Every structure is written in structure tokens, then in C-alpha cells.
């Protein structure tokens, strides 16, 4: 094992703290670290794409799970893969797409580890159809202070679902067995349509149109006002068949070679992304997006456009940004409208704001999705009054029976945690079973007072 004092932050580049970042060679090293952790404990960390402080542990140990990076076994006939938890979705796509398989769920970046995806119970554009990542996990190996468990949903449902979304606080996942999605090509058949306002956007997404497409998402212009409030570009799609590809792509239908075409500068002014520049971008993006039906594009452009810019988080400057995501029940359409009104009134400069529909959630006490509407957005930390704005949004969401996504949070008030996640007692019971001495700790856990 190698250990080095390291200043760590989330992808938003806010509130960095120092910890001992430790690489491991295998499960035995993980068990040693768990048994020898000091009073500030230990938390696993993948590729650092959680936006907040979930994978930070000030004054303690952070286990670098990326050192667990082997693809162990692929059953090409059945579409099942067994991998170390530190293997990234990017690696899986590069390995699996030539074999005719795709990951069942991907968030907005492929640069996350499989273990990190499970720890955050990540969702994608297909949640309304196929749920989040834990719905496609057959089993995982979990190292805890009380021992090593091979966990399935049938044999130990409380530990299985309690780990999905628990952000590493039930143990360190070392291996995951994942069921895959069969595909013919490395391309997507997509449709993109402009909608003039929020009513049109939500009506189209709510009236069953989503059911005909595996993937669905709406980009929202949060700076638009008046009659254009909530105008959007709605994108839908599914994996393209070979016979749907243009002739020039059919020779190599499964070719997958995504590259970061450009890199963000190593520094950027703190107010580069402000309401003027973002408003100009939003106007451009809305106007130039044509109505496309049956359009073919690459998997990377459909799912992961920001991965094409190396270090895109640096564009927000040294003060960083906040990623904010909430979900509210289906009936809370007024809450969605009011939240977008509040963002527009505050001139909160978000060029990345997406609205999606969730289907049924998972039974884990800390898993984020519930059936309803979810809005995610990036906001520069330079926005005046940002803390007060987000506090008011928290209260609006909580009053509607919703919650914020802990994997992206860095500033939720602790008193709202139990309102948003009412099964914390279940989580406390599970933690007492696998970690009675509170070895597993993180900045997020301490900040929110997680049991």
C-alpha cells in the first residue's frame, strides 16, 4: 500500500480537505485499512466525479479505489460482466461495445467507476424505463469492519439496497457483477425538438411520449423569462440498429473511439460564466438546435458531451460551482415551475440544466430516485445570494415530498435530511450491523450528521 497526504475536493472544486490518499493492491489491503483506521476513519473514492464532499475525509484516510481496476470475467453469451469496483464505465464501454453489449445505465459522464456508480446508485436518461444502476447488479463483494460479504438482493436485501446510494458508508465494494444491455452498434438513433415553454415541455414528457423511447431528457433554459419560461430542447433516443446507420458507418458499426477534443484552460476568470455569457450561450443553443428525427449520432455525443472537454469544471474559475439536483413527486408540477421561476428571477447562470422523469425508485434508505420529476443544474459560486436561493429551493422541495441528491450535495442543512430521507433509522440499524465503531466516515457524513 502507498499513502500520500492529498488535498481533495469534489468535481465542483469547492471546500477541499486534506486526507491520506491510499492505494491498495487487493481485498486484503482493504481489510487491513479497515482494521487499522484511525479516529477519523476511512472512505473509498473513485474518479472524484461526485460534485460535493461525499468522497472526502478531512484528517482521515481516503482509499483510492481506482487501484482496483481489473475486468475479471465477461460472459458474452449471457451479457454479464464481473469487474473490480475501480473499473470505469469508459473502460467498460471500450471493452464491451465491440462485443455487442452496453452498460445498462450511464450518468452524464462515463468517467465514473462501477463502485462509485453503485455507491451513488446513479441514474441516467433511461430511469423511467430501466431504473438506476443497482437494478442491474447481480452481486457485489463488500468489505466492512465486521467482515467481507458477497451480497445479492435475494440473500441479503437490506445490505444490498442499503449499500446502493449509501456513498461508501456501509463498506468498500471491491467487485461488482453487472448485467448488460445488448446493442447492435455504437451509435444512437435520436430525436431533438424545441419546446417554447415549460408547459409544453412537461406536457410532452408527461403524456406517455417518454414510454416510446428508452432515453429521454430535456435541456432547460433557466434564464428565459415571461412567456418563454422553461423553454427547452427535448432529446429522445435509443440504440441504433445496423440497418439504421448511414452507409458510410455500416462497415464498422461498433467502432467506439471517444476522445476529448479540446481541453479547458488550466485557469479561467471566476466570472467567465455569468448571466450575460450564459444567456448568450442558451439563446444560441436553443436557436441552432434543429428539429431532428431519426438522426444518428455517437454514443459519446448523446450521453457524454462534456466528456469531450478535458477538465471542463475549470471553466467556472477558482471559486468553483455547485451542482444542484432535486426530485419531486409526479403531482408536484407546480414545484418544478416555481423552482425554475426562482432560478430565472435570481438570474442564476446555469448553462447546464436538465429535466428528466423518474420511474419507480429502489428500496434503499439513501437511494435518490422516486417517481416524478428531477431537475439538475450547475450554478457558478459567484452568483449573488446563491446560498439563500438554494436554501429556499431546499424548503420548496422538502415541502413537496422531494429530496436532493446527496452524491451532488455540498451544502444541505442537516435538519432537512430526515425530511427528505425519512428512513434514516433503517440506515442507522444497517450501519450498526456492519460498522458499529463508525470506521466509515466522510466529510458529507459528518456535515449532515448521518447516523
CSV table of C-alpha atoms in Angstrom, one decimal, residues 31-418:
chain,number,residue,atom,x,y,z
A,31,UNK,CA,-9.4,-5.3,5.1
A,32,UNK,CA,-6.1,-4.1,6.6
A,33,UNK,CA,-7.0,-0.4,6.2
A,34,UNK,CA,-10.5,-1.0,7.7
A,35,UNK,CA,-8.9,-2.7,10.7
A,36,UNK,CA,-6.2,0.0,11.2
A,37,UNK,CA,-8.2,3.1,10.5
A,38,UNK,CA,-7.7,6.0,13.0
A,39,UNK,CA,-10.3,8.0,14.8
A,40,UNK,CA,-11.2,10.0,11.6
A,41,UNK,CA,-11.9,6.7,9.8
A,42,UNK,CA,-11.9,5.8,6.1
A,43,UNK,CA,-14.0,6.4,2.9
A,44,UNK,CA,-13.5,4.9,-0.6
A,45,UNK,CA,-13.1,7.2,-3.6
A,46,UNK,CA,-13.3,6.5,-7.3
A,47,UNK,CA,-12.5,9.0,-10.1
A,48,UNK,CA,-13.7,12.0,-8.0
A,49,UNK,CA,-16.8,12.9,-10.0
A,50,UNK,CA,-19.1,13.3,-7.1
A,51,UNK,CA,-19.7,17.0,-7.1
A,52,UNK,CA,-19.7,17.6,-3.3
A,53,UNK,CA,-17.8,16.1,-0.3
A,54,UNK,CA,-19.0,12.5,-0.4
A,55,UNK,CA,-15.6,11.1,-1.2
A,56,UNK,CA,-13.6,13.4,1.2
A,57,UNK,CA,-12.5,12.6,4.7
A,58,UNK,CA,-10.6,15.5,6.4
A,59,UNK,CA,-7.8,14.2,8.6
A,60,UNK,CA,-8.6,10.6,7.9
A,61,UNK,CA,-8.0,8.0,5.2
A,62,UNK,CA,-9.4,8.0,1.6
A,63,UNK,CA,-9.0,4.7,-0.1
A,64,UNK,CA,-8.2,5.1,-3.8
A,65,UNK,CA,-10.5,2.5,-5.4
A,66,UNK,CA,-9.1,3.2,-8.8
A,67,UNK,CA,-6.2,0.9,-7.9
A,68,UNK,CA,-8.8,-1.9,-8.2
A,69,UNK,CA,-9.1,-1.9,-11.9
A,70,UNK,CA,-9.3,-5.4,-13.5
A,71,UNK,CA,-12.0,-6.7,-15.8
A,72,UNK,CA,-12.3,-10.1,-14.3
A,73,UNK,CA,-14.8,-12.0,-16.5
A,74,UNK,CA,-17.1,-11.4,-19.4
A,75,UNK,CA,-19.9,-13.8,-20.3
A,76,UNK,CA,-20.6,-12.7,-23.9
A,77,UNK,CA,-23.4,-15.2,-24.4
A,78,UNK,CA,-25.4,-14.0,-21.3
A,79,UNK,CA,-24.3,-10.4,-21.2
A,80,UNK,CA,-22.8,-10.4,-17.7
A,81,UNK,CA,-19.5,-8.8,-16.6
A,82,UNK,CA,-17.6,-9.2,-13.4
A,83,UNK,CA,-15.2,-6.3,-12.7
A,84,UNK,CA,-13.2,-4.7,-9.9
A,85,UNK,CA,-15.0,-1.7,-8.4
A,86,UNK,CA,-12.4,0.7,-9.7
A,87,UNK,CA,-13.0,-0.1,-13.4
A,88,UNK,CA,-14.6,3.0,-15.1
A,89,UNK,CA,-17.7,3.0,-17.3
A,90,UNK,CA,-15.4,4.4,-20.0
A,91,UNK,CA,-13.3,1.2,-19.9
A,92,UNK,CA,-16.3,-1.0,-19.9
A,93,UNK,CA,-17.7,0.7,-23.0
A,94,UNK,CA,-14.4,0.4,-24.8
A,95,UNK,CA,-14.3,-3.3,-24.0
A,96,UNK,CA,-18.0,-4.3,-24.3
A,97,UNK,CA,-19.2,-2.3,-27.3
A,98,UNK,CA,-17.1,-4.3,-29.9
A,99,UNK,CA,-18.7,-7.4,-28.3
A,100,UNK,CA,-22.3,-6.1,-28.8
A,101,UNK,CA,-23.0,-5.0,-25.2
A,102,UNK,CA,-23.5,-1.7,-23.4
A,103,UNK,CA,-23.7,-0.6,-19.8
A,104,UNK,CA,-27.4,-0.7,-18.6
A,105,UNK,CA,-27.3,2.8,-17.0
A,106,UNK,CA,-24.9,5.7,-17.6
A,107,UNK,CA,-24.9,9.1,-16.0
A,108,UNK,CA,-23.9,12.2,-17.8
A,109,UNK,CA,-20.2,11.2,-17.7
A,110,UNK,CA,-18.6,7.8,-18.4
A,111,UNK,CA,-15.6,8.8,-16.3
A,112,UNK,CA,-17.0,7.2,-13.1
A,113,UNK,CA,-16.1,3.9,-11.5
A,114,UNK,CA,-18.5,1.0,-11.3
A,115,UNK,CA,-18.1,1.0,-7.5
A,116,UNK,CA,-18.8,4.7,-7.4
A,117,UNK,CA,-21.8,4.3,-9.6
A,118,UNK,CA,-23.3,1.7,-7.2
A,119,UNK,CA,-22.4,3.9,-4.2
A,120,UNK,CA,-24.4,6.8,-5.7
A,121,UNK,CA,-27.0,4.4,-7.3
A,122,UNK,CA,-26.6,6.5,-10.4
A,123,UNK,CA,-29.4,7.1,-12.9
A,124,UNK,CA,-29.4,8.1,-16.5
A,125,UNK,CA,-31.8,9.2,-19.2
A,126,UNK,CA,-33.5,5.8,-19.1
A,127,UNK,CA,-34.6,5.7,-15.4
A,128,UNK,CA,-38.3,5.9,-16.4
A,129,UNK,CA,-37.8,2.6,-18.3
A,130,UNK,CA,-35.0,0.7,-16.5
A,131,UNK,CA,-34.3,2.3,-13.1
A,132,UNK,CA,-30.9,3.0,-11.7
A,133,UNK,CA,-27.7,1.1,-11.7
A,134,UNK,CA,-28.5,-1.1,-8.7
A,135,UNK,CA,-31.4,-2.6,-10.6
A,136,UNK,CA,-28.8,-4.3,-12.9
A,137,UNK,CA,-26.3,-5.5,-10.3
A,138,UNK,CA,-26.4,-9.3,-9.7
A,139,UNK,CA,-23.9,-9.2,-6.8
A,140,UNK,CA,-21.1,-7.3,-5.2
A,141,UNK,CA,-18.3,-8.0,-2.7
A,142,UNK,CA,-18.4,-5.7,0.3
A,143,UNK,CA,-15.6,-5.2,2.8
A,144,UNK,CA,-16.8,-3.9,6.1
A,145,UNK,CA,-15.3,-3.6,9.6
A,146,UNK,CA,-17.4,-6.7,10.5
A,147,UNK,CA,-16.1,-8.9,7.7
A,148,UNK,CA,-16.4,-9.5,3.9
A,149,UNK,CA,-19.8,-10.2,2.4
A,150,UNK,CA,-20.8,-11.4,-1.0
A,151,UNK,CA,-24.1,-9.6,-1.4
A,152,UNK,CA,-27.1,-10.3,-3.6
A,153,UNK,CA,-30.6,-8.8,-3.4
A,154,UNK,CA,-32.1,-12.2,-2.7
A,155,UNK,CA,-29.8,-13.3,0.1
A,156,UNK,CA,-29.4,-10.0,2.0
A,157,UNK,CA,-31.8,-7.4,0.6
A,158,UNK,CA,-31.2,-4.9,3.4
A,159,UNK,CA,-27.4,-4.8,2.9
A,160,UNK,CA,-27.8,-4.9,-0.9
A,161,UNK,CA,-30.2,-2.0,-1.2
A,162,UNK,CA,-28.8,-0.2,1.8
A,163,UNK,CA,-25.4,0.0,0.0
A,164,UNK,CA,-26.9,1.4,-3.2
A,165,UNK,CA,-26.8,5.1,-2.7
A,166,UNK,CA,-25.0,5.0,0.7
A,167,UNK,CA,-21.9,6.8,-0.7
A,168,UNK,CA,-19.4,4.3,0.7
A,169,UNK,CA,-20.8,4.4,4.3
A,170,UNK,CA,-21.7,0.7,4.5
A,171,UNK,CA,-18.3,-0.6,3.3
A,172,UNK,CA,-15.8,-0.8,0.5
A,173,UNK,CA,-17.0,-2.5,-2.7
A,174,UNK,CA,-14.2,-4.4,-4.3
A,175,UNK,CA,-16.0,-6.4,-7.1
A,176,UNK,CA,-19.3,-6.0,-9.0
A,177,UNK,CA,-21.2,-8.4,-11.3
A,178,UNK,CA,-23.3,-6.4,-13.7
A,179,UNK,CA,-26.0,-7.4,-16.3
A,180,UNK,CA,-25.6,-5.7,-19.6
A,181,UNK,CA,-27.7,-4.3,-22.4
A,182,UNK,CA,-27.4,-5.9,-25.9
A,183,UNK,CA,-26.8,-3.4,-28.8
A,184,UNK,CA,-26.0,-3.7,-32.5
A,185,UNK,CA,-24.0,-0.6,-32.9
A,186,UNK,CA,-22.0,2.2,-31.1
A,187,UNK,CA,-24.5,4.8,-32.4
A,188,UNK,CA,-27.8,6.3,-31.2
A,189,UNK,CA,-31.0,7.0,-33.1
A,190,UNK,CA,-32.0,10.3,-31.7
A,191,UNK,CA,-34.8,13.0,-31.9
A,192,UNK,CA,-34.3,16.6,-30.8
A,193,UNK,CA,-37.3,19.0,-30.6
A,194,UNK,CA,-37.5,22.6,-29.3
A,195,UNK,CA,-40.3,23.3,-26.9
A,196,UNK,CA,-41.4,27.0,-26.4
A,197,UNK,CA,-42.0,26.9,-22.7
A,198,UNK,CA,-42.2,24.8,-19.6
A,199,UNK,CA,-45.9,23.8,-20.0
A,200,UNK,CA,-45.2,22.4,-23.5
A,201,UNK,CA,-42.0,20.6,-22.2
A,202,UNK,CA,-43.7,18.9,-19.3
A,203,UNK,CA,-46.9,18.1,-21.2
A,204,UNK,CA,-44.9,16.3,-23.8
A,205,UNK,CA,-42.8,14.4,-21.3
A,206,UNK,CA,-45.8,13.5,-19.1
A,207,UNK,CA,-48.3,12.4,-21.7
A,208,UNK,CA,-46.7,9.0,-22.3
A,209,UNK,CA,-44.3,10.1,-25.0
A,210,UNK,CA,-41.4,9.0,-22.8
A,211,UNK,CA,-42.7,5.4,-22.8
A,212,UNK,CA,-41.8,5.0,-26.5
A,213,UNK,CA,-38.2,5.9,-26.1
A,214,UNK,CA,-35.6,4.2,-23.9
A,215,UNK,CA,-33.8,7.5,-23.3
A,216,UNK,CA,-35.4,10.9,-22.7
A,217,UNK,CA,-34.2,14.3,-21.3
A,218,UNK,CA,-34.9,18.0,-21.7
A,219,UNK,CA,-32.3,20.8,-21.6
A,220,UNK,CA,-34.0,23.7,-19.9
A,221,UNK,CA,-33.1,27.4,-20.4
A,222,UNK,CA,-33.2,28.6,-16.7
A,223,UNK,CA,-32.6,32.2,-17.7
A,224,UNK,CA,-35.6,32.5,-20.0
A,225,UNK,CA,-38.4,34.6,-18.6
A,226,UNK,CA,-42.0,35.6,-19.3
A,227,UNK,CA,-43.8,33.6,-22.0
A,228,UNK,CA,-40.5,31.7,-22.7
A,229,UNK,CA,-40.0,30.5,-19.1
A,230,UNK,CA,-38.6,27.0,-19.1
A,231,UNK,CA,-38.2,26.7,-22.9
A,232,UNK,CA,-36.3,23.6,-23.7
A,233,UNK,CA,-34.8,21.2,-26.2
A,234,UNK,CA,-36.2,17.7,-25.6
A,235,UNK,CA,-34.0,14.8,-26.7
A,236,UNK,CA,-35.0,11.2,-27.0
A,237,UNK,CA,-33.4,8.2,-28.5
A,238,UNK,CA,-32.5,4.5,-28.5
A,239,UNK,CA,-29.6,2.4,-29.7
A,240,UNK,CA,-29.4,2.4,-33.5
A,241,UNK,CA,-29.7,-0.9,-35.4
A,242,UNK,CA,-27.2,-1.6,-38.2
A,243,UNK,CA,-29.8,-1.0,-40.9
A,244,UNK,CA,-30.5,2.4,-39.5
A,245,UNK,CA,-26.9,3.6,-39.9
A,246,UNK,CA,-25.8,5.7,-43.0
A,247,UNK,CA,-23.9,3.5,-45.5
A,248,UNK,CA,-20.5,5.0,-44.5
A,249,UNK,CA,-20.9,3.8,-40.9
A,250,UNK,CA,-22.0,0.2,-41.6
A,251,UNK,CA,-18.5,-1.2,-42.2
A,252,UNK,CA,-17.6,-0.7,-38.5
A,253,UNK,CA,-20.9,-0.3,-36.7
A,254,UNK,CA,-19.5,-1.0,-33.2
A,255,UNK,CA,-16.5,1.3,-33.5
A,256,UNK,CA,-16.2,3.4,-30.3
A,257,UNK,CA,-13.3,5.8,-30.1
A,258,UNK,CA,-14.4,8.8,-28.0
A,259,UNK,CA,-11.8,11.5,-27.4
A,260,UNK,CA,-11.6,14.7,-25.5
A,261,UNK,CA,-11.3,17.0,-28.5
A,262,UNK,CA,-10.4,20.1,-26.5
A,263,UNK,CA,-9.2,21.0,-23.0
A,264,UNK,CA,-10.4,23.7,-20.7
A,265,UNK,CA,-7.6,26.2,-19.8
A,266,UNK,CA,-5.8,25.5,-16.6
A,267,UNK,CA,-7.3,28.6,-15.2
A,268,UNK,CA,-10.3,30.8,-16.0
A,269,UNK,CA,-11.7,34.0,-14.6
A,270,UNK,CA,-14.2,33.5,-11.8
A,271,UNK,CA,-16.9,35.3,-13.7
A,272,UNK,CA,-16.3,33.9,-17.1
A,273,UNK,CA,-19.6,32.0,-16.8
A,274,UNK,CA,-22.0,34.8,-15.8
A,275,UNK,CA,-25.6,35.6,-16.6
A,276,UNK,CA,-24.6,37.5,-19.7
A,277,UNK,CA,-22.3,34.9,-21.2
A,278,UNK,CA,-24.7,32.0,-20.2
A,279,UNK,CA,-27.7,33.8,-21.5
A,280,UNK,CA,-25.9,34.2,-24.9
A,281,UNK,CA,-25.0,30.5,-24.9
A,282,UNK,CA,-28.5,29.5,-24.0
A,283,UNK,CA,-30.0,31.6,-26.8
A,284,UNK,CA,-27.5,30.2,-29.3
A,285,UNK,CA,-28.1,26.6,-28.2
A,286,UNK,CA,-31.9,26.9,-28.3
A,287,UNK,CA,-31.9,28.6,-31.7
A,288,UNK,CA,-29.4,26.4,-33.5
A,289,UNK,CA,-30.8,23.1,-32.4
A,290,UNK,CA,-32.8,21.9,-35.4
A,291,UNK,CA,-35.8,19.6,-35.2
A,292,UNK,CA,-34.2,16.2,-35.9
A,293,UNK,CA,-36.0,12.9,-36.3
A,294,UNK,CA,-34.1,9.6,-36.9
A,295,UNK,CA,-30.8,11.5,-36.6
A,296,UNK,CA,-27.8,9.2,-35.9
A,297,UNK,CA,-25.1,10.3,-33.5
A,298,UNK,CA,-22.4,8.7,-31.5
A,299,UNK,CA,-22.9,7.3,-28.0
A,300,UNK,CA,-20.5,9.8,-26.6
A,301,UNK,CA,-22.2,12.8,-28.1
A,302,UNK,CA,-25.7,11.6,-27.0
A,303,UNK,CA,-24.7,10.7,-23.4
A,304,UNK,CA,-21.5,12.4,-22.5
A,305,UNK,CA,-21.0,15.7,-24.5
A,306,UNK,CA,-19.0,17.3,-21.6
A,307,UNK,CA,-16.5,14.4,-21.6
A,308,UNK,CA,-15.3,15.9,-24.9
A,309,UNK,CA,-13.8,18.8,-22.9
A,310,UNK,CA,-10.9,17.8,-20.6
A,311,UNK,CA,-11.3,19.5,-17.2
A,312,UNK,CA,-14.4,21.3,-18.1
A,313,UNK,CA,-15.0,22.1,-14.4
A,314,UNK,CA,-12.1,24.6,-14.6
A,315,UNK,CA,-14.3,26.8,-16.7
A,316,UNK,CA,-16.0,28.0,-13.5
A,317,UNK,CA,-12.8,29.5,-12.2
A,318,UNK,CA,-11.1,29.0,-8.9
A,319,UNK,CA,-14.2,29.5,-6.8
A,320,UNK,CA,-15.9,26.5,-8.5
A,321,UNK,CA,-19.6,25.8,-8.9
A,322,UNK,CA,-22.4,23.9,-7.2
A,323,UNK,CA,-24.3,21.1,-8.8
A,324,UNK,CA,-27.9,21.0,-7.5
A,325,UNK,CA,-30.3,18.2,-8.2
A,326,UNK,CA,-33.7,17.5,-6.8
A,327,UNK,CA,-36.6,15.1,-7.4
A,328,UNK,CA,-40.3,15.8,-6.5
A,329,UNK,CA,-43.3,13.5,-7.0
A,330,UNK,CA,-45.2,13.4,-10.2
A,331,UNK,CA,-48.0,15.6,-8.9
A,332,UNK,CA,-45.6,18.4,-7.9
A,333,UNK,CA,-45.5,20.1,-11.3
A,334,UNK,CA,-46.1,23.5,-9.6
A,335,UNK,CA,-42.9,22.9,-7.6
A,336,UNK,CA,-41.0,22.4,-10.8
A,337,UNK,CA,-42.5,25.6,-12.2
A,338,UNK,CA,-41.8,27.6,-9.1
A,339,UNK,CA,-38.2,26.4,-8.8
A,340,UNK,CA,-37.5,27.5,-12.4
A,341,UNK,CA,-39.2,30.8,-11.7
A,342,UNK,CA,-36.9,31.3,-8.7
A,343,UNK,CA,-33.8,30.5,-10.7
A,344,UNK,CA,-34.9,32.8,-13.5
A,345,UNK,CA,-35.7,35.6,-11.1
A,346,UNK,CA,-32.3,35.3,-9.4
A,347,UNK,CA,-30.6,35.2,-12.9
A,348,UNK,CA,-28.8,32.1,-11.7
A,349,UNK,CA,-26.5,31.4,-14.7
A,350,UNK,CA,-26.8,27.7,-15.4
A,351,UNK,CA,-25.9,26.6,-19.0
A,352,UNK,CA,-26.4,23.0,-17.9
A,353,UNK,CA,-29.9,22.4,-16.6
A,354,UNK,CA,-31.7,19.1,-17.4
A,355,UNK,CA,-35.2,17.9,-16.6
A,356,UNK,CA,-36.0,14.2,-16.6
A,357,UNK,CA,-38.7,11.7,-15.5
A,358,UNK,CA,-38.0,9.1,-12.9
A,359,UNK,CA,-39.8,5.8,-12.7
A,360,UNK,CA,-40.1,3.7,-9.5
A,361,UNK,CA,-37.3,4.1,-7.0
A,362,UNK,CA,-35.2,1.5,-5.2
A,363,UNK,CA,-35.9,0.4,-1.5
A,364,UNK,CA,-32.5,1.7,-0.2
A,365,UNK,CA,-32.9,4.3,2.5
A,366,UNK,CA,-30.4,6.7,0.8
A,367,UNK,CA,-31.1,5.9,-2.8
A,368,UNK,CA,-32.2,9.2,-4.5
A,369,UNK,CA,-34.8,8.5,-7.2
A,370,UNK,CA,-38.5,8.4,-6.5
A,371,UNK,CA,-41.2,8.5,-9.2
A,372,UNK,CA,-41.5,12.0,-10.5
A,373,UNK,CA,-39.6,15.0,-11.9
A,374,UNK,CA,-35.9,15.6,-11.4
A,375,UNK,CA,-34.1,18.8,-12.3
A,376,UNK,CA,-30.3,19.1,-12.2
A,377,UNK,CA,-28.2,22.2,-12.8
A,378,UNK,CA,-24.8,23.7,-12.4
A,379,UNK,CA,-24.5,27.2,-10.9
A,380,UNK,CA,-21.3,29.2,-10.5
A,381,UNK,CA,-20.4,30.0,-6.9
A,382,UNK,CA,-20.2,33.7,-8.0
A,383,UNK,CA,-24.0,34.1,-8.3
A,384,UNK,CA,-25.1,36.7,-5.7
A,385,UNK,CA,-27.3,35.3,-2.9
A,386,UNK,CA,-26.7,31.7,-4.1
A,387,UNK,CA,-26.8,30.2,-0.6
A,388,UNK,CA,-30.1,31.8,0.3
A,389,UNK,CA,-31.6,30.8,-3.1
A,390,UNK,CA,-30.6,27.1,-2.6
A,391,UNK,CA,-31.9,27.1,1.0
A,392,UNK,CA,-35.3,28.3,-0.3
A,393,UNK,CA,-35.2,25.7,-3.0
A,394,UNK,CA,-34.5,23.0,-0.4
A,395,UNK,CA,-37.5,24.0,1.6
A,396,UNK,CA,-39.7,24.1,-1.5
A,397,UNK,CA,-38.6,20.6,-2.5
A,398,UNK,CA,-39.0,19.2,1.0
A,399,UNK,CA,-42.5,20.7,1.3
A,400,UNK,CA,-43.4,18.9,-1.9
A,401,UNK,CA,-42.2,15.5,-0.5
A,402,UNK,CA,-39.0,15.6,-2.6
A,403,UNK,CA,-35.3,15.4,-1.9
A,404,UNK,CA,-31.9,16.5,-3.1
A,405,UNK,CA,-29.2,14.1,-4.5
A,406,UNK,CA,-26.6,13.5,-1.8
A,407,UNK,CA,-24.0,12.5,-4.4
A,408,UNK,CA,-24.0,16.0,-5.7
A,409,UNK,CA,-24.7,17.9,-2.5
A,410,UNK,CA,-22.2,20.1,-0.6
A,411,UNK,CA,-24.4,22.4,1.5
A,412,UNK,CA,-27.7,20.9,2.5
A,413,UNK,CA,-28.9,22.0,6.0
A,414,UNK,CA,-28.8,18.9,8.3
A,415,UNK,CA,-32.3,19.5,9.7
A,416,UNK,CA,-33.8,18.8,6.3
A,417,UNK,CA,-32.1,15.5,5.8
A,418,UNK,CA,-34.6,13.4,7.8
